[in-house]
CSV table of C-alpha atoms (C1' of nucleotides) in Angstrom, one decimal:
chain,number,residue,atom,x,y,z
A,1,MET,CA,33.5,-8.9,-25.7
A,2,THR,CA,31.4,-10.1,-22.7
A,3,GLY,CA,32.0,-13.5,-21.2
A,4,LEU,CA,29.6,-16.4,-21.2
A,5,ARG,CA,29.0,-15.9,-17.5
A,6,GLU,CA,27.7,-12.4,-17.9
A,7,ARG,CA,25.6,-13.2,-20.9
A,8,LYS,CA,23.9,-16.0,-19.1
A,9,LYS,CA,23.1,-13.8,-16.2
A,10,ARG,CA,21.5,-11.3,-18.4
A,11,ALA,CA,19.6,-14.0,-20.2
A,12,THR,CA,18.3,-15.4,-17.0
A,13,ARG,CA,17.2,-12.0,-15.7
A,14,ASP,CA,15.5,-11.3,-18.9
A,15,ALA,CA,13.7,-14.6,-19.0
A,16,LEU,CA,12.5,-14.0,-15.5
A,17,MET,CA,11.3,-10.5,-16.3
A,18,THR,CA,9.5,-11.7,-19.5
A,19,ALA,CA,7.9,-14.7,-17.9
A,20,ALA,CA,6.8,-12.7,-14.9
A,21,LEU,CA,5.1,-10.0,-17.0
A,22,ARG,CA,3.5,-12.5,-19.4
A,23,LEU,CA,2.1,-14.7,-16.6
A,24,ALA,CA,0.8,-11.7,-14.7
A,25,LEU,CA,-1.0,-10.4,-17.8
A,26,GLU,CA,-2.4,-13.8,-18.7
A,27,ARG,CA,-3.6,-15.0,-15.3
A,28,GLY,CA,-3.9,-11.8,-13.2
A,29,LEU,CA,-1.4,-10.7,-10.6
A,30,GLU,CA,-2.6,-12.8,-7.7
A,31,ASN,CA,-2.8,-16.0,-9.7
A,32,VAL,CA,1.0,-16.0,-10.3
A,33,ARG,CA,3.3,-17.5,-7.8
A,34,VAL,CA,7.1,-17.1,-7.6
A,35,GLU,CA,7.3,-20.8,-8.3
A,36,ASP,CA,5.5,-20.4,-11.6
A,37,ILE,CA,7.7,-17.6,-12.8
A,38,ALA,CA,10.8,-19.6,-12.0
A,39,ALA,CA,9.5,-22.6,-13.7
A,40,ALA,CA,8.6,-20.6,-16.8
A,41,ALA,CA,12.1,-19.2,-16.9
A,42,GLY,CA,13.7,-22.6,-16.4
A,43,VAL,CA,15.3,-21.9,-13.0
A,44,SER,CA,14.7,-22.9,-9.5
A,45,PRO,CA,12.5,-20.9,-7.2
A,46,ARG,CA,15.5,-20.1,-5.0
A,47,THR,CA,17.3,-18.7,-8.0
A,48,TYR,CA,14.5,-16.3,-8.6
A,49,ASN,CA,15.3,-14.5,-5.3
A,50,ASN,CA,18.9,-14.2,-6.3
A,51,TYR,CA,17.8,-11.9,-9.0
A,52,PHE,CA,14.7,-10.2,-7.6
A,53,ALA,CA,14.1,-9.4,-3.9
A,54,SER,CA,10.3,-9.6,-4.2
A,55,LYS,CA,7.7,-11.2,-6.4
A,56,TYR,CA,6.8,-7.8,-7.8
A,57,GLU,CA,10.2,-6.7,-8.7
A,58,ALA,CA,10.4,-8.9,-11.7
A,59,ILE,CA,7.0,-7.8,-13.1
A,60,THR,CA,7.9,-4.2,-12.9
A,61,ALA,CA,11.5,-4.6,-14.0
A,62,ARG,CA,11.0,-3.5,-17.6
A,63,HIS,CA,9.3,-0.4,-16.4
A,64,THR,CA,11.8,0.4,-13.7
A,65,ASP,CA,14.6,-0.1,-16.1
A,66,ARG,CA,13.0,2.5,-18.3
A,67,VAL,CA,13.0,4.9,-15.4
A,68,ARG,CA,16.6,4.3,-14.7
A,69,ALA,CA,17.3,5.0,-18.4
A,70,SER,CA,15.9,8.5,-17.9
A,71,VAL,CA,18.8,9.4,-15.7
A,72,ALA,CA,21.3,8.1,-18.1
A,73,ALA,CA,19.5,10.0,-20.9
A,74,LEU,CA,19.7,13.2,-19.0
A,75,ARG,CA,23.4,12.8,-18.4
A,76,ALA,CA,23.8,12.1,-22.1
A,77,ARG,CA,22.3,15.4,-23.2
A,78,PRO,CA,24.7,18.2,-24.2
A,79,PRO,CA,25.7,20.1,-21.1
A,80,ASP,CA,24.9,23.5,-22.5
A,81,GLU,CA,21.4,22.6,-23.4
A,82,PRO,CA,18.8,24.4,-21.3
A,83,LEU,CA,17.7,22.4,-18.3
A,84,TRP,CA,14.1,21.9,-19.1
A,85,ASP,CA,14.8,21.0,-22.7
A,86,ALA,CA,17.2,18.3,-21.6
A,87,LEU,CA,15.0,17.1,-18.9
A,88,THR,CA,12.0,16.9,-21.1
A,89,GLU,CA,13.8,14.9,-23.7
A,90,ALA,CA,15.3,12.6,-21.1
A,91,MET,CA,12.0,11.9,-19.4
A,92,VAL,CA,10.1,11.4,-22.7
A,93,ARG,CA,12.6,9.3,-24.6
A,94,PRO,CA,12.0,6.0,-22.8
A,95,TRP,CA,8.3,6.3,-23.5
A,96,ALA,CA,8.7,7.5,-27.0
A,97,GLU,CA,10.5,4.4,-28.0
A,98,HIS,CA,7.8,2.0,-26.9
A,99,ALA,CA,4.6,3.9,-26.6
A,100,GLY,CA,4.3,4.8,-30.3
A,101,THR,CA,4.0,8.1,-32.0
A,102,THR,CA,0.9,9.8,-33.3
A,103,ASP,CA,0.5,7.5,-36.3
A,104,THR,CA,1.9,4.3,-34.8
A,105,PRO,CA,-0.2,3.4,-31.8
A,106,PRO,CA,1.3,1.5,-28.9
A,107,SER,CA,1.1,-2.3,-28.9
A,108,PRO,CA,-1.9,-3.6,-27.0
A,109,GLU,CA,0.3,-5.8,-24.8
A,110,LEU,CA,2.4,-2.8,-23.7
A,111,LEU,CA,-0.7,-0.8,-23.0
A,112,ALA,CA,-2.1,-3.7,-20.9
A,113,ALA,CA,1.1,-3.9,-19.0
A,114,ILE,CA,1.2,-0.2,-18.2
A,115,ARG,CA,-2.4,-0.3,-17.2
A,116,MET,CA,-1.7,-3.2,-14.8
A,117,LEU,CA,1.2,-1.2,-13.4
A,118,ASN,CA,-1.1,1.6,-12.6
A,119,ASP,CA,-4.1,-0.4,-11.4
A,120,GLU,CA,-2.5,-2.9,-9.1
A,121,PRO,CA,-1.5,-1.2,-5.8
A,122,ALA,CA,1.4,-3.6,-5.2
A,123,LEU,CA,2.9,-2.8,-8.6
A,124,ARG,CA,2.3,0.9,-8.2
A,125,ALA,CA,4.1,0.7,-4.8
A,126,GLU,CA,7.0,-1.1,-6.3
A,127,SER,CA,7.5,1.2,-9.3
A,128,VAL,CA,7.1,4.3,-7.2
A,129,ARG,CA,9.6,2.9,-4.8
A,130,VAL,CA,12.1,2.6,-7.6
A,131,ALA,CA,11.2,6.0,-9.0
A,132,PHE,CA,12.0,7.7,-5.7
A,133,ALA,CA,15.2,5.8,-5.3
A,134,VAL,CA,16.2,6.9,-8.8
A,135,SER,CA,15.0,10.5,-8.2
A,136,GLY,CA,18.0,10.9,-5.9
A,137,GLU,CA,20.3,10.3,-8.9
A,138,LEU,CA,18.1,12.4,-11.1
A,139,ALA,CA,18.5,15.2,-8.6
A,140,ALA,CA,22.2,14.7,-8.6
A,141,ALA,CA,22.3,15.0,-12.4
A,142,VAL,CA,20.2,18.2,-12.2
A,143,GLY,CA,22.6,19.5,-9.6
A,144,GLU,CA,25.6,18.9,-11.8
A,145,ARG,CA,23.9,20.5,-14.8
A,146,THR,CA,22.9,23.6,-12.9
A,147,GLY,CA,25.9,23.8,-10.6
A,148,ILE,CA,23.6,23.7,-7.5
A,149,ASP,CA,24.5,21.4,-4.7
A,150,PRO,CA,21.4,19.3,-3.9
A,151,GLY,CA,22.6,19.1,-0.3
A,152,ARG,CA,22.4,22.9,0.2
A,153,ASP,CA,19.5,23.9,-2.1
A,154,PRO,CA,16.3,21.9,-2.5
A,155,TYR,CA,16.0,23.1,-6.1
A,156,PRO,CA,17.5,20.0,-7.8
A,157,SER,CA,15.5,17.6,-5.7
A,158,LEU,CA,12.4,19.6,-6.3
A,159,VAL,CA,12.9,19.6,-10.0
A,160,ALA,CA,13.6,15.9,-10.2
A,161,VAL,CA,10.8,14.7,-8.0
A,162,THR,CA,8.2,16.9,-9.5
A,163,ALA,CA,9.3,16.1,-13.1
A,164,ALA,CA,8.9,12.4,-12.2
A,165,ALA,CA,5.5,13.1,-10.7
A,166,ALA,CA,4.4,15.0,-13.8
A,167,VAL,CA,5.3,12.1,-16.0
A,168,GLN,CA,3.3,9.8,-13.7
A,169,ALA,CA,0.3,12.1,-13.9
A,170,GLY,CA,0.7,12.3,-17.7
A,171,VAL,CA,0.8,8.5,-18.1
A,172,ALA,CA,-2.1,8.1,-15.8
A,173,HIS,CA,-4.2,10.6,-17.8
A,174,TRP,CA,-3.1,8.9,-21.0
A,175,LEU,CA,-4.4,5.6,-19.8
A,176,ARG,CA,-7.8,7.2,-18.9
A,177,SER,CA,-8.1,9.3,-22.0
A,178,ASP,CA,-11.1,8.6,-24.2
A,179,PRO,CA,-10.8,9.2,-27.1
A,180,PRO,CA,-7.1,8.2,-26.9
A,181,VAL,CA,-4.5,10.9,-26.9
A,182,PRO,CA,-1.0,10.5,-28.2
A,183,LEU,CA,1.3,10.0,-25.2
A,184,VAL,CA,4.5,11.9,-26.2
A,185,PRO,CA,2.9,15.3,-26.9
A,186,LEU,CA,0.9,14.9,-23.7
A,187,LEU,CA,4.0,14.3,-21.6
A,188,ARG,CA,5.7,17.3,-23.3
A,189,ASP,CA,2.7,19.4,-22.3
A,190,CYS,CA,2.8,18.3,-18.8
A,191,LEU,CA,6.5,19.0,-18.4
A,192,ARG,CA,6.2,22.4,-20.1
A,193,ALA,CA,3.3,23.3,-17.8
A,194,LEU,CA,5.5,22.3,-14.9
A,195,ALA,CA,8.4,24.3,-16.1
A,196,SER,CA,6.4,27.4,-16.8
A,197,GLY,CA,4.3,27.5,-13.7
A,198,LEU,CA,1.2,25.6,-12.9
A,199,ALA,CA,-0.9,28.7,-12.9
A,200,ASP,CA,-4.6,28.2,-12.6
A,201,PRO,CA,-5.9,28.3,-16.2
A,202,THR,CA,-9.3,29.6,-15.1
A,203,ARG,CA,-7.6,32.8,-14.1
A,204,GLU,CA,-6.3,35.3,-16.5
A,205,GLY,CA,-2.9,35.6,-18.0
A,206,ASP,CA,-1.9,32.1,-18.9
A,207,ASP,CA,-2.0,30.5,-22.3
A,208,SER,CA,0.2,27.4,-21.9
A,209,TRP,CA,-2.8,25.1,-22.3
A,210,THR,CA,-4.4,26.7,-25.2
A,211,SER,CA,-1.8,25.8,-27.8
B,1,MET,CA,-22.8,11.2,20.8
B,2,THR,CA,-20.8,8.2,19.6
B,3,GLY,CA,-21.6,4.7,20.7
B,4,LEU,CA,-19.3,2.5,22.8
B,5,ARG,CA,-18.7,0.3,19.8
B,6,GLU,CA,-17.2,3.1,17.7
B,7,ARG,CA,-15.2,4.5,20.6
B,8,LYS,CA,-13.6,1.2,21.3
B,9,LYS,CA,-12.7,0.7,17.6
B,10,ARG,CA,-10.9,4.0,17.6
B,11,ALA,CA,-9.2,3.3,20.8
B,12,THR,CA,-7.8,-0.1,19.6
B,13,ARG,CA,-6.8,1.4,16.3
B,14,ASP,CA,-5.0,4.2,18.1
B,15,ALA,CA,-3.4,1.8,20.5
B,16,LEU,CA,-2.1,-0.3,17.6
B,17,MET,CA,-0.7,2.7,15.8
B,18,THR,CA,1.0,4.1,18.9
B,19,ALA,CA,2.5,0.7,19.9
B,20,ALA,CA,3.7,0.0,16.4
B,21,LEU,CA,5.5,3.3,16.0
B,22,ARG,CA,7.0,3.2,19.5
B,23,LEU,CA,8.3,-0.3,19.1
B,24,ALA,CA,9.7,0.4,15.7
B,25,LEU,CA,11.5,3.4,17.0
B,26,GLU,CA,12.8,1.5,20.1
B,27,ARG,CA,13.9,-1.7,18.5
B,28,GLY,CA,14.3,-0.9,14.8
B,29,LEU,CA,11.9,-1.8,12.1
B,30,GLU,CA,12.9,-5.4,11.5
B,31,ASN,CA,13.0,-6.3,15.2
B,32,VAL,CA,9.3,-5.9,15.7
B,33,ARG,CA,6.8,-8.5,14.8
B,34,VAL,CA,3.1,-8.2,14.3
B,35,GLU,CA,2.7,-10.4,17.4
B,36,ASP,CA,4.6,-7.8,19.4
B,37,ILE,CA,2.5,-4.9,18.3
B,38,ALA,CA,-0.7,-6.8,19.0
B,39,ALA,CA,0.6,-7.8,22.5
B,40,ALA,CA,1.5,-4.2,23.3
B,41,ALA,CA,-1.9,-3.0,22.3
B,42,GLY,CA,-3.6,-5.8,24.2
B,43,VAL,CA,-5.3,-7.6,21.3
B,44,SER,CA,-4.8,-10.8,19.5
B,45,PRO,CA,-2.5,-11.0,16.5
B,46,ARG,CA,-5.4,-11.9,14.4
B,47,THR,CA,-7.2,-8.7,15.4
B,48,TYR,CA,-4.3,-6.7,14.2
B,49,ASN,CA,-5.0,-7.7,10.7
B,50,ASN,CA,-8.6,-6.7,11.0
B,51,TYR,CA,-7.4,-3.1,11.4
B,52,PHE,CA,-4.3,-3.0,9.2
B,53,ALA,CA,-3.6,-5.1,6.1
B,54,SER,CA,0.1,-5.1,6.5
B,55,LYS,CA,2.7,-4.8,9.2
B,56,TYR,CA,3.8,-1.4,7.9
B,57,GLU,CA,0.4,0.2,7.7
B,58,ALA,CA,0.1,0.6,11.4
B,59,ILE,CA,3.6,2.2,11.7
B,60,THR,CA,2.8,4.7,9.0
B,61,ALA,CA,-0.8,5.3,10.0
B,62,ARG,CA,-0.1,8.6,11.8
B,63,HIS,CA,1.6,10.0,8.8
B,64,THR,CA,-0.8,8.7,6.3
B,65,ASP,CA,-3.7,10.2,8.3
B,66,ARG,CA,-1.9,13.5,8.1
B,67,VAL,CA,-1.8,13.1,4.4
B,68,ARG,CA,-5.5,12.4,4.2
B,69,ALA,CA,-6.1,15.4,6.4
B,70,SER,CA,-4.6,17.6,3.6
B,71,VAL,CA,-7.5,16.8,1.3
B,72,ALA,CA,-10.0,17.7,3.9
B,73,ALA,CA,-8.1,20.9,4.6
B,74,LEU,CA,-8.2,21.9,1.0
B,75,ARG,CA,-11.9,21.3,0.8
B,76,ALA,CA,-12.3,23.4,4.0
B,77,ARG,CA,-10.7,26.4,2.4
B,78,PRO,CA,-12.9,29.2,1.2
B,79,PRO,CA,-14.0,28.5,-2.4
B,80,ASP,CA,-13.0,31.9,-3.7
B,81,GLU,CA,-9.4,31.7,-2.4
B,82,PRO,CA,-6.9,31.4,-5.2
B,83,LEU,CA,-5.9,27.9,-5.9
B,84,TRP,CA,-2.3,27.9,-4.9
B,85,ASP,CA,-3.0,29.9,-1.7
B,86,ALA,CA,-5.5,27.3,-0.7
B,87,LEU,CA,-3.4,24.4,-1.7
B,88,THR,CA,-0.3,25.7,0.1
B,89,GLU,CA,-2.2,26.2,3.3
B,90,ALA,CA,-3.8,22.7,3.0
B,91,MET,CA,-0.5,20.9,2.4
B,92,VAL,CA,1.4,22.8,5.0
B,93,ARG,CA,-1.1,22.7,7.8
B,94,PRO,CA,-0.7,19.1,8.9
B,95,TRP,CA,3.0,19.7,9.2
B,96,ALA,CA,2.7,23.0,10.9
B,97,GLU,CA,0.8,21.5,13.8
B,98,HIS,CA,3.4,18.9,14.7
B,99,ALA,CA,6.7,19.9,13.2
B,100,GLY,CA,7.1,23.1,15.2
B,101,THR,CA,7.6,26.7,14.1
B,102,THR,CA,10.7,28.7,13.9
B,103,ASP,CA,11.0,29.2,17.6
B,104,THR,CA,9.5,25.9,18.8
B,105,PRO,CA,11.6,23.1,17.3
B,106,PRO,CA,9.9,19.7,16.6
B,107,SER,CA,10.0,17.0,19.2
B,108,PRO,CA,12.9,14.6,18.8
B,109,GLU,CA,10.6,11.6,18.7
B,110,LEU,CA,8.6,13.1,15.8
B,111,LEU,CA,11.8,13.9,14.0
B,112,ALA,CA,13.0,10.4,14.5
B,113,ALA,CA,9.7,9.0,13.3
B,114,ILE,CA,9.8,11.1,10.1
B,115,ARG,CA,13.4,10.1,9.5
B,116,MET,CA,12.6,6.5,9.8
B,117,LEU,CA,9.7,6.9,7.4
B,118,ASN,CA,12.1,8.3,4.8
B,119,ASP,CA,15.0,6.0,5.4
B,120,GLU,CA,13.2,2.6,5.6
B,121,PRO,CA,12.3,1.5,2.1
B,122,ALA,CA,9.3,-0.5,3.2
B,123,LEU,CA,7.8,2.5,5.1
B,124,ARG,CA,8.5,4.8,2.2
B,125,ALA,CA,6.7,2.5,-0.1
B,126,GLU,CA,3.8,2.3,2.2
B,127,SER,CA,3.5,6.0,2.7
B,128,VAL,CA,3.9,6.7,-1.0
B,129,ARG,CA,1.3,4.1,-1.8
B,130,VAL,CA,-1.2,6.0,0.4
B,131,ALA,CA,-0.1,9.4,-1.0
B,132,PHE,CA,-0.9,8.3,-4.5
B,133,ALA,CA,-4.2,6.8,-3.5
B,134,VAL,CA,-5.0,10.1,-1.8
B,135,SER,CA,-3.7,12.1,-4.8
B,136,GLY,CA,-6.8,11.0,-6.7
B,137,GLU,CA,-9.0,12.7,-4.2
B,138,LEU,CA,-6.7,15.7,-4.1
B,139,ALA,CA,-7.0,16.0,-7.9
B,140,ALA,CA,-10.8,15.8,-7.5
B,141,ALA,CA,-10.8,18.6,-5.0
B,142,VAL,CA,-8.6,20.7,-7.3
B,143,GLY,CA,-11.0,19.9,-10.1
B,144,GLU,CA,-14.0,21.1,-8.2
B,145,ARG,CA,-12.2,24.3,-7.1
B,146,THR,CA,-11.1,25.2,-10.6
B,147,GLY,CA,-14.1,23.8,-12.5
B,148,ILE,CA,-11.9,21.5,-14.6
B,149,ASP,CA,-12.9,17.9,-15.1
B,150,PRO,CA,-9.9,15.7,-14.1
B,151,GLY,CA,-11.1,13.1,-16.6
B,152,ARG,CA,-10.8,15.5,-19.5
B,153,ASP,CA,-7.9,17.7,-18.6
B,154,PRO,CA,-4.7,16.5,-16.8
B,155,TYR,CA,-4.3,19.8,-15.0
B,156,PRO,CA,-5.9,18.9,-11.7
B,157,SER,CA,-4.0,15.6,-11.5
B,158,LEU,CA,-0.8,17.4,-12.5
B,159,VAL,CA,-1.2,19.9,-9.8
B,160,ALA,CA,-2.1,17.4,-7.1
B,161,VAL,CA,0.6,15.0,-7.8
B,162,THR,CA,3.4,17.6,-8.2
B,163,ALA,CA,2.3,19.4,-5.1
B,164,ALA,CA,2.5,16.2,-3.1
B,165,ALA,CA,5.9,15.5,-4.6
B,166,ALA,CA,7.1,19.0,-3.8
B,167,VAL,CA,6.1,18.5,-0.1
B,168,GLN,CA,8.0,15.2,-0.2
B,169,ALA,CA,11.1,16.9,-1.6
B,170,GLY,CA,10.8,19.6,1.0
B,171,VAL,CA,10.5,17.2,3.9
B,172,ALA,CA,13.4,15.2,2.6
B,173,HIS,CA,15.6,18.3,2.3
B,174,TRP,CA,14.5,19.4,5.8
B,175,LEU,CA,15.7,16.1,7.2
B,176,ARG,CA,19.1,16.5,5.6
B,177,SER,CA,19.5,20.2,6.3
B,178,ASP,CA,22.5,21.1,8.4
B,179,PRO,CA,22.2,23.6,10.0
B,180,PRO,CA,18.5,22.8,10.6
B,181,VAL,CA,16.1,24.9,8.6
B,182,PRO,CA,12.5,25.6,9.8
B,183,LEU,CA,10.2,23.3,7.9
B,184,VAL,CA,7.1,25.4,7.3
B,185,PRO,CA,8.8,28.2,5.4
B,186,LEU,CA,10.7,25.7,3.4
B,187,LEU,CA,7.6,24.0,2.4
B,188,ARG,CA,6.0,27.3,1.4
B,189,ASP,CA,9.1,28.1,-0.7
B,190,CYS,CA,8.9,24.7,-2.5
B,191,LEU,CA,5.2,25.2,-3.3
B,192,ARG,CA,5.7,28.7,-4.4
B,193,ALA,CA,8.5,27.7,-6.7
B,194,LEU,CA,6.3,25.0,-8.1
B,195,ALA,CA,3.4,27.4,-8.7
B,196,SER,CA,5.5,30.1,-10.3
B,197,GLY,CA,7.6,27.8,-12.5
B,198,LEU,CA,10.7,25.9,-11.7
B,199,ALA,CA,12.9,28.1,-13.8
B,200,ASP,CA,16.6,27.4,-13.7
B,201,PRO,CA,17.9,29.9,-11.2
B,202,THR,CA,21.3,29.9,-12.8
B,203,ARG,CA,19.7,31.6,-15.8
B,204,GLU,CA,18.5,35.2,-15.8
B,205,GLY,CA,15.1,36.5,-15.0
B,206,ASP,CA,14.1,34.6,-11.9
B,207,ASP,CA,14.1,35.8,-8.4
B,208,SER,CA,11.8,33.4,-6.6
B,209,TRP,CA,14.6,32.0,-4.5
B,210,THR,CA,16.3,35.2,-3.5
B,211,SER,CA,13.7,36.3,-1.1
C,1,DC,C1',43.7,-30.4,-22.2
C,2,DG,C1',43.0,-30.6,-17.4
C,3,DC,C1',43.1,-28.3,-13.1
C,4,DT,C1',41.9,-24.8,-9.6
C,5,DG,C1',39.6,-21.0,-7.8
C,6,DA,C1',35.6,-18.2,-8.2
C,7,DA,C1',30.8,-17.5,-9.1
C,8,DA,C1',26.3,-19.0,-9.8
C,9,DT,C1',22.6,-22.4,-9.0
C,10,DT,C1',20.1,-25.3,-6.1
C,11,DG,C1',17.7,-27.7,-2.1
C,12,DC,C1',16.4,-27.4,2.4
C,13,DG,C1',14.8,-25.4,6.5
C,14,DT,C1',13.0,-21.4,9.1
C,15,DG,C1',10.6,-17.4,10.4
C,16,DT,C1',7.1,-14.3,9.2
C,17,DC,C1',3.2,-12.6,7.2
C,18,DC,C1',-1.6,-12.3,5.5
C,19,DC,C1',-6.0,-14.1,5.2
C,20,DG,C1',-10.3,-17.3,5.1
C,21,DC,C1',-13.3,-19.6,8.1
C,22,DA,C1',-16.0,-20.7,12.0
C,23,DA,C1',-16.7,-20.2,16.9
C,24,DT,C1',-17.1,-17.1,20.7
C,25,DT,C1',-17.7,-12.8,22.9
C,26,DT,C1',-19.4,-8.1,23.1
C,27,DT,C1',-22.5,-4.4,21.9
C,28,DT,C1',-26.8,-2.6,20.2
C,29,DC,C1',-31.6,-2.3,19.7
C,30,DT,C1',-36.4,-3.4,20.7
D,1,DA,C1',-34.3,-9.7,28.7
D,2,DG,C1',-33.5,-11.5,24.4
D,3,DA,C1',-32.4,-11.4,19.5
D,4,DA,C1',-29.7,-9.4,15.9
D,5,DA,C1',-25.5,-7.4,14.5
D,6,DA,C1',-20.7,-6.7,14.9
D,7,DA,C1',-16.1,-7.5,16.6
D,8,DT,C1',-12.6,-10.6,18.5
D,9,DT,C1',-10.2,-14.8,18.6
D,10,DG,C1',-8.0,-19.4,17.5
D,11,DC,C1',-6.8,-22.4,14.0
D,12,DG,C1',-4.9,-23.6,9.8
D,13,DG,C1',-3.1,-23.0,5.3
D,14,DG,C1',-0.6,-20.8,1.5
D,15,DA,C1',2.9,-18.0,0.1
D,16,DC,C1',7.0,-15.3,0.5
D,17,DA,C1',11.9,-14.0,1.5
D,18,DC,C1',16.2,-15.4,3.0
D,19,DG,C1',20.3,-17.8,5.4
D,20,DC,C1',23.2,-21.6,4.8
D,21,DA,C1',25.8,-25.2,2.8
D,22,DA,C1',26.3,-28.4,-1.1
D,23,DT,C1',26.7,-28.8,-5.9
D,24,DT,C1',27.3,-27.4,-10.5
D,25,DT,C1',29.2,-24.2,-14.0
D,26,DC,C1',32.5,-21.0,-15.8
D,27,DA,C1',37.2,-18.5,-16.3
D,28,DG,C1',42.0,-18.4,-16.5
D,29,DC,C1',46.5,-20.6,-16.7
D,30,DG,C1',50.2,-23.8,-17.0
DNA sequence: CGCTGAAATTGCGTGTCCCGCAATTTTTCT
DNA sequence: AGAAAAATTGCGGGACACGCAATTTCAGCG
């Protein structure tokens, strides 16, 4: 039972996020001012900055919320599950829900949004900033799961940051793929390749990319 | 034989970089304005923005130039060298030159600079922005070396972006390490772990971290 | 119900930043 | 030496982020 206060805050935040993303997609990123977003959400420009510290935060908020969800997803996996199984599921899930499966393609608007996030340098910088901030928590979760102290051994941080990077690379490749490739299997491939060694496939003895 | 024009441009760019970093270290990042940097370098504030598009670009320029150097270093490696040997050398070299070896510790000022780059969110964002921009070229270099088209196969991008991430993680761990750990061997360990699979060391069958 | 304290919204002002434009100075080339 | 090209500079505007204080809105209680 949440009070009216909290519900209103969430509604305002959501309205700002939605309006910001919609306007950015309609007009292009540089043709949107903070004033426009605030007006579209029905609040004052000053209130905008009470919710988001920069113009780009609101636009990337949906995406960065998904990233944050990955950490929670990892913590929600059964503790005895092997690390890379749990990590793969946790990283893939936020994308699986929205980006469609093999037979249900992603909505054009979502695709355009993700594309904009990857093409606009300012938005890339913002989302990567959050990704790195979150990677600390992700490393902590990996540390708990493996029993390795992230302060003493770089392994948890290494796993967290490279896994996040692998997802980034996978998404970027997905956006460029022609003909289109289903995202979720691609992400699984990337994470599997990461976990089993990124051996040069032009040399002998590796078959992780032939399946 | 370079003309006067080009030499002067390099000199002013270098003066701006140096002044920006020095002032940021002396006063703290938020207590330095573009006007101050320009004054310290002996140019007008307007000229500053002819060289750097943002206040933070100049401060991170030394570091981002190092990152760019990694790509050139990879391209300079002998073409028949195994991928991960070449990649490790290319990624480590820019750090090896400045961050000291086991017996020659890094200079305190450089350490403070790198620490600031990792602690200040604005500088992190700027350096990561450049890192990702460069990672495209790094992926291209990996593609050439392996003969794999980055547009068709995600492998080159995956290698490039995860290797960059591994270096980031290594540097971050190095900054936190107490007692201090020599950086170069640590980076080599991180890249070797990445290349040979980030298997969970708490499970059996992996010895890459015991050497 | 009405009151009181807490929390959120808002308006205003300020400092900073980034860039377009045109004028001026500096370098290069013949 | 003089013309062309390039860099520097001053000016001005647009936008952004934030501190501060006033106002409005909500929550809890007698």
